[in-house]
Structures are given as C-alpha cells and as structure tokens.
Tab-separated table of N, CA and C in Angstrom:
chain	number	residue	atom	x	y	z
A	8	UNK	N	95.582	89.582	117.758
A	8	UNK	CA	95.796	90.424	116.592
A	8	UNK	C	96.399	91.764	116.998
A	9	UNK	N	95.652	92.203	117.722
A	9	UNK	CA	96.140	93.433	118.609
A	9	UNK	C	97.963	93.565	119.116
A	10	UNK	N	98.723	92.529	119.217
A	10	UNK	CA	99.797	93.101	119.293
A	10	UNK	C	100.843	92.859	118.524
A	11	UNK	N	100.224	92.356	117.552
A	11	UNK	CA	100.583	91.573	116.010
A	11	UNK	C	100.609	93.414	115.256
A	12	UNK	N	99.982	93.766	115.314
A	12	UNK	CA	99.324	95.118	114.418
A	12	UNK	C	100.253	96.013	115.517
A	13	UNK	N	100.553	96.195	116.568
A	13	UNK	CA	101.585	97.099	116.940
A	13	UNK	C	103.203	96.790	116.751
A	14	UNK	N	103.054	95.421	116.652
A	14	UNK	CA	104.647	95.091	116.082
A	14	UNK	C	104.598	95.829	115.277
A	15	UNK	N	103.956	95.499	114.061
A	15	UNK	CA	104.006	96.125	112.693
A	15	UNK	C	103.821	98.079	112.901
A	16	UNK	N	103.386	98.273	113.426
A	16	UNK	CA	103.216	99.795	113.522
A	16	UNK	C	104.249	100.045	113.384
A	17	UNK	N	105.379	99.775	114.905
A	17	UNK	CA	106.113	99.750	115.878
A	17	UNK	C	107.719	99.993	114.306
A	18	UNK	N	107.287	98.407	113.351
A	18	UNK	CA	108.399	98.001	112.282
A	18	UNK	C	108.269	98.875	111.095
A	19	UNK	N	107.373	99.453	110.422
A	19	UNK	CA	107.231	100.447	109.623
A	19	UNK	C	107.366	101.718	110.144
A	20	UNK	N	106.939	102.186	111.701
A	20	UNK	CA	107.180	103.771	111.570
A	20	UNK	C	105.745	104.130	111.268
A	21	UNK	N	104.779	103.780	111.451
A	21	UNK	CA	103.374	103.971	111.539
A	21	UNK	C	102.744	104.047	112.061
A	22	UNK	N	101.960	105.371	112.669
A	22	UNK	CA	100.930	105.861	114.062
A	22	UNK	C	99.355	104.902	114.159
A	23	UNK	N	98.949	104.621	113.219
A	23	UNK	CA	98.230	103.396	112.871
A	23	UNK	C	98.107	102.401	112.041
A	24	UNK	N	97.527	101.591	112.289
A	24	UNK	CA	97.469	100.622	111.125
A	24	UNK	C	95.743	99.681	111.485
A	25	UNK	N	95.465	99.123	110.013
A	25	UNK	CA	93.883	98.957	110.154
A	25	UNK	C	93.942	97.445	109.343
A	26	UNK	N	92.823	96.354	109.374
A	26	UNK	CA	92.720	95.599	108.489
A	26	UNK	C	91.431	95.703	108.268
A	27	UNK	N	91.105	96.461	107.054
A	27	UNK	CA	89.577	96.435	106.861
A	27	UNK	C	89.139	95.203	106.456
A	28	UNK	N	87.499	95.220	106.491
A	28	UNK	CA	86.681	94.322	106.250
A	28	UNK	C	85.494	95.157	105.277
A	29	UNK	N	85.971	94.698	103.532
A	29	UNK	CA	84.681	94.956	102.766
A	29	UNK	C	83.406	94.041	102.664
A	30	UNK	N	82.391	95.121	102.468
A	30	UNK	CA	80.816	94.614	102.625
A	30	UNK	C	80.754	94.687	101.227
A	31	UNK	N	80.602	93.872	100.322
A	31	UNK	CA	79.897	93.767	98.326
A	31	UNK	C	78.583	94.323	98.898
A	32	UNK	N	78.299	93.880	99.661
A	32	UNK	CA	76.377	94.530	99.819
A	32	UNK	C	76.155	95.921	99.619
A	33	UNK	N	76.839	96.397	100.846
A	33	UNK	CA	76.840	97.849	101.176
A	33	UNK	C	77.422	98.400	100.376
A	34	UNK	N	79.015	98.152	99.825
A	34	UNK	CA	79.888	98.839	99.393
A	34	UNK	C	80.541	99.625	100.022
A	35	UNK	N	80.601	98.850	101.360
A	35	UNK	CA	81.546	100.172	102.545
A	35	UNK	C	82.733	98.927	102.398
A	36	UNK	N	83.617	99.692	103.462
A	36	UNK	CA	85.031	99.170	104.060
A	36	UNK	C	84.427	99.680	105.761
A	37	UNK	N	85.328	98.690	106.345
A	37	UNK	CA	85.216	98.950	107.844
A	37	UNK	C	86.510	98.514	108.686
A	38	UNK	N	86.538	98.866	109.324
A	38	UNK	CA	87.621	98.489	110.182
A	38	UNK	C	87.133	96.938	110.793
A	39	UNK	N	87.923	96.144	110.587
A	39	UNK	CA	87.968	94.748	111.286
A	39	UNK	C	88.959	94.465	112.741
A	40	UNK	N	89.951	94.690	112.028
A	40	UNK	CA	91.407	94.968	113.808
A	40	UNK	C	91.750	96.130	113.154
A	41	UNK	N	92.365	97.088	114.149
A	41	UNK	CA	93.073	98.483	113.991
A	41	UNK	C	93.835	98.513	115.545
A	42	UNK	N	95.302	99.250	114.938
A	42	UNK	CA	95.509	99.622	116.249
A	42	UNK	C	96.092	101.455	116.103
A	43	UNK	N	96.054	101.830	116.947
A	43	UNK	CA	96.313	103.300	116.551
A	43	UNK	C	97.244	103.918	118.301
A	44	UNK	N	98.342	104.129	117.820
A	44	UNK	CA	99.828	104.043	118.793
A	44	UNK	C	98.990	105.698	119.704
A	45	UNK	N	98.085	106.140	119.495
A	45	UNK	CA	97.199	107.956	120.452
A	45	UNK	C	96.065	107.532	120.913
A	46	UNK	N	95.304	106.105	120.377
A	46	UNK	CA	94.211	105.813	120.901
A	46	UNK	C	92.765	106.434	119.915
A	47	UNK	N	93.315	107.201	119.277
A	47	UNK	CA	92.381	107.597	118.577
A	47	UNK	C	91.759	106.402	117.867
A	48	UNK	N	89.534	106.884	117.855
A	48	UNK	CA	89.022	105.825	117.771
A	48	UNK	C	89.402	105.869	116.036
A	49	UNK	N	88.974	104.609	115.383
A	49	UNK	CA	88.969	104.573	113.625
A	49	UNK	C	87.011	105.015	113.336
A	50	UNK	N	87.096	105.438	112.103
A	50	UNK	CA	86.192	105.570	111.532
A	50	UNK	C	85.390	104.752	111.558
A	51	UNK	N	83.736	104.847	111.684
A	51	UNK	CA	82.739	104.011	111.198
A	51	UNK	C	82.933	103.494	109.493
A	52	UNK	N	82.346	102.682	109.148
A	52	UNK	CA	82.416	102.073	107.684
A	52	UNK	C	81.770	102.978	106.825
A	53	UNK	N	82.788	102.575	105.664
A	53	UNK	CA	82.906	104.143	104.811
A	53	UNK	C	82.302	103.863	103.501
A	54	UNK	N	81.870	104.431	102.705
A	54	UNK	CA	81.609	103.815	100.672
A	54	UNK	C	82.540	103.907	100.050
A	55	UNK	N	82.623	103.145	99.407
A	55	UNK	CA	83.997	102.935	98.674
A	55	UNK	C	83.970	104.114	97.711
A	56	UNK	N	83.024	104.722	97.168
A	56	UNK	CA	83.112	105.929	96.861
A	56	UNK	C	83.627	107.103	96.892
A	57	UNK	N	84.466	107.124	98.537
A	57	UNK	CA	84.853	107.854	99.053
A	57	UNK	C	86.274	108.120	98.190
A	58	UNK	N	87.302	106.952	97.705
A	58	UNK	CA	88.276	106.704	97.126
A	58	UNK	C	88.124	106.161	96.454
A	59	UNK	N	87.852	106.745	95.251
A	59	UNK	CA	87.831	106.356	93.999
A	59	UNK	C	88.743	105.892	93.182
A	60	UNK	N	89.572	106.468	93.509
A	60	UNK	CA	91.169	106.029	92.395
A	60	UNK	C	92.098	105.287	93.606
A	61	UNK	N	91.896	104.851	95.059
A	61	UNK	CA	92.173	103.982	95.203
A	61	UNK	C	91.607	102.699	95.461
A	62	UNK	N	90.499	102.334	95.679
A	62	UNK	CA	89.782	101.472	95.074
A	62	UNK	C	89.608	100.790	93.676
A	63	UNK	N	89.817	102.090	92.494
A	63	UNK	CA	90.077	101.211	91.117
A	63	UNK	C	91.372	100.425	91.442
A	64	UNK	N	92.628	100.839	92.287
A	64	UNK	CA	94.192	100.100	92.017
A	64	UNK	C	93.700	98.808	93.019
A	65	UNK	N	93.394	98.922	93.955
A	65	UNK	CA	92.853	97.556	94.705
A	65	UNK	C	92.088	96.660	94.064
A	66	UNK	N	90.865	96.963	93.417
A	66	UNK	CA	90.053	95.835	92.373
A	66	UNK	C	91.063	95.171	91.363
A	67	UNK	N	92.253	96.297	91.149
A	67	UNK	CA	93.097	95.502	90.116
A	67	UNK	C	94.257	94.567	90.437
A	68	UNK	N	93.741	94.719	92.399
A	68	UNK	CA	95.143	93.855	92.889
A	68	UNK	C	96.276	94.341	93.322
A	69	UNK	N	96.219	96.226	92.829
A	69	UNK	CA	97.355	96.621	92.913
A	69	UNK	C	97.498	97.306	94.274
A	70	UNK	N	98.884	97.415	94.755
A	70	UNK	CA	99.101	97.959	95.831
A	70	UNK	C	98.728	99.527	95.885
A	71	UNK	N	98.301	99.997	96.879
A	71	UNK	CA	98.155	101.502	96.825
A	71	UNK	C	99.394	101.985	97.632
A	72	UNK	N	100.489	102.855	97.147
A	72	UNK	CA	101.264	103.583	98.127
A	72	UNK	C	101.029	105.265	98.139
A	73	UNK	N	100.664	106.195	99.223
A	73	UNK	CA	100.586	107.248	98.899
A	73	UNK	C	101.917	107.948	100.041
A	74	UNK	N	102.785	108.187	99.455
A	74	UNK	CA	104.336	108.675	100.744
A	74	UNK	C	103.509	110.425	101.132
A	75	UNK	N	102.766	111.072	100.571
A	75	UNK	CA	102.358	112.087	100.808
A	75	UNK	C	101.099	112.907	100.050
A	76	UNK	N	100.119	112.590	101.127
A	76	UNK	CA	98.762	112.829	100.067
A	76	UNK	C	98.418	114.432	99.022
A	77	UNK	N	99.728	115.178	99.880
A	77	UNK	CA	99.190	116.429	99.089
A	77	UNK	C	99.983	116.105	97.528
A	78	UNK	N	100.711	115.427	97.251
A	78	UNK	CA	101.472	115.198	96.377
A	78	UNK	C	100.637	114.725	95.358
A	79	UNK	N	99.293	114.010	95.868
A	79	UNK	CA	98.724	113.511	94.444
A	79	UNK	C	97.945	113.930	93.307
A	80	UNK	N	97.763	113.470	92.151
A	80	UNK	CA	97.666	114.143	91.171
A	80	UNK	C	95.881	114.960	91.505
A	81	UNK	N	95.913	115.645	90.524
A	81	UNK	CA	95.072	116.109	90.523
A	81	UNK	C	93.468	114.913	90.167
A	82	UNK	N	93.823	114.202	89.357
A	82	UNK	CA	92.655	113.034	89.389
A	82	UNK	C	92.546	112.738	90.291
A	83	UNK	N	93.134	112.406	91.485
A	83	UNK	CA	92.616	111.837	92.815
A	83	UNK	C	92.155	112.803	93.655
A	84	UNK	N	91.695	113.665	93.352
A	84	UNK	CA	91.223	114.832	94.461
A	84	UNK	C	90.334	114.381	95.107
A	85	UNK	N	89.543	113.823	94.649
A	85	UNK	CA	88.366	113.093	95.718
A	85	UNK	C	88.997	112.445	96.817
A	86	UNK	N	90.165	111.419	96.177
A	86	UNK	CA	91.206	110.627	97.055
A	86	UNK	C	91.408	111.546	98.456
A	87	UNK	N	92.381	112.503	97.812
A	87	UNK	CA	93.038	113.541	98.630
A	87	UNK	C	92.087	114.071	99.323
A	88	UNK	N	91.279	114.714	99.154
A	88	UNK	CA	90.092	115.310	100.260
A	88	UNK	C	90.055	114.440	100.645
A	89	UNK	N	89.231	113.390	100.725
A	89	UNK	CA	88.670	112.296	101.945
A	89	UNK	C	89.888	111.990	102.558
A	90	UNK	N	91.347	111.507	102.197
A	90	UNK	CA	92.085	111.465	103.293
A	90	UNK	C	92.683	112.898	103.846
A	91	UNK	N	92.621	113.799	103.667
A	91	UNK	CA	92.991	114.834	104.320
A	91	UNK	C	91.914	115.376	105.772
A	92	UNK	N	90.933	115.023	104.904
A	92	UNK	CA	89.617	115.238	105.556
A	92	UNK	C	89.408	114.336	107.468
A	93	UNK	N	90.338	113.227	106.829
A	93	UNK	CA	90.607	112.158	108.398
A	93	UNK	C	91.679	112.457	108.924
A	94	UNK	N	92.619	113.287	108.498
A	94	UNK	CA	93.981	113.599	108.700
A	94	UNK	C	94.916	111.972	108.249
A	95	UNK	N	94.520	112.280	107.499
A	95	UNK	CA	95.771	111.221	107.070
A	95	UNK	C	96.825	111.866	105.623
A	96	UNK	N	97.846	111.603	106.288
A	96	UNK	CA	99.069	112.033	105.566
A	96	UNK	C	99.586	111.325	104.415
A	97	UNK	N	100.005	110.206	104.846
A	97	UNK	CA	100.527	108.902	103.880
A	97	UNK	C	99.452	107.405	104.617
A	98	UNK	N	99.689	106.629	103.189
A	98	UNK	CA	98.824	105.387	103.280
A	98	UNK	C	99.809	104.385	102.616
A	99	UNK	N	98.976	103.036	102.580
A	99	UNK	CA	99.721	102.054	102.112
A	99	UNK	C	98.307	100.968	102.172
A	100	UNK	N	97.861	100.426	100.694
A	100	UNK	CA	96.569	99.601	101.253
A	100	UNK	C	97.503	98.539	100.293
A	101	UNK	N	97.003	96.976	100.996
A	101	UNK	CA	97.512	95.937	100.243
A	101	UNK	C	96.634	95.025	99.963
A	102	UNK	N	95.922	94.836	98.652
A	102	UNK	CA	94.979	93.747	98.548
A	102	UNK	C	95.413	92.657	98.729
A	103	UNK	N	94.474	91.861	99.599
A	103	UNK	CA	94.237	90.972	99.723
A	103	UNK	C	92.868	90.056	99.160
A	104	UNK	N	93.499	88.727	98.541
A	104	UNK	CA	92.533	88.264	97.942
A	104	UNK	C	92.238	86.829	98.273
C-alpha cells in the first residue's frame, strides 16, 4: 500500500495522503495506510465531530474538496479550525462506500 499512496502523492502534488478507517462505535476516523513525503507522524483517531460540515458532505456521498482552508465559509469554522489547527492547508476526502 505504502508505495501505491506515494505514487499518488508523488501524481497529485500532495505532501500527504491518508486512507482512513471509520469506527460507527466510537465515531472517530483513524488513519488505516498514510504516507506523508517529511515523515511526519498522522494523528491518533479523531470524532467526527471535529468536522462537521465535512462529514455531513461524506454521509451524503459527496466529495469534499477544500483548494484552501482559509477560504471557507464562515459555517465551517469548526471545519477550518480543526484543520488549521493540524496545519493543513487544502484537502480532498472521497467517500467510499
């Protein structure tokens, strides 16, 4: 998986990339494979709480694209803090079902 996930880094232009694994129990997300092009470790498993308005577009199937997190609206502020908060700039989540 591991060099499957740096192709892809490598083909988008992306310093990491993650395939989480959700818990219905817990209500976290976790990292399942990740690869990250600095080594930096990924986060422990998170509550989906954390992202609220992207989690509603994923339950609906929908793709999440964010090209620049300060850009987003003001409803996602929760969004925006928690990813600013990890340093993350731009995202891209793709449900899978």
């Amino acid at each position: 998986m591991r060099p499957s996930l740096l192709e892809l880094c490598r083909y988008v232009g992306a310093d990491r990339i993650a395939v989480l694994w959700y818990d219905p129990e817990s209500g976290t997300v976790e990292v399942a494979h990740g690869y990250d092009v600095t080594g930096r470790e990924f986060i422990a498993p998170v509550s989906l709480d954390t992202f609220p308005g992207c989690v509603r577009q994923l339950r609906k199937l929908q793709t999440v694209r964010i090209a620049d997190v300060e850009d987003l609206p003001a409803a996602l502020g929760a969004d925006r803090h928690a990813l600013v908060e990890r340093g993350i700039r731009s995202a891209l989540a793709l449900p899978l079902n």
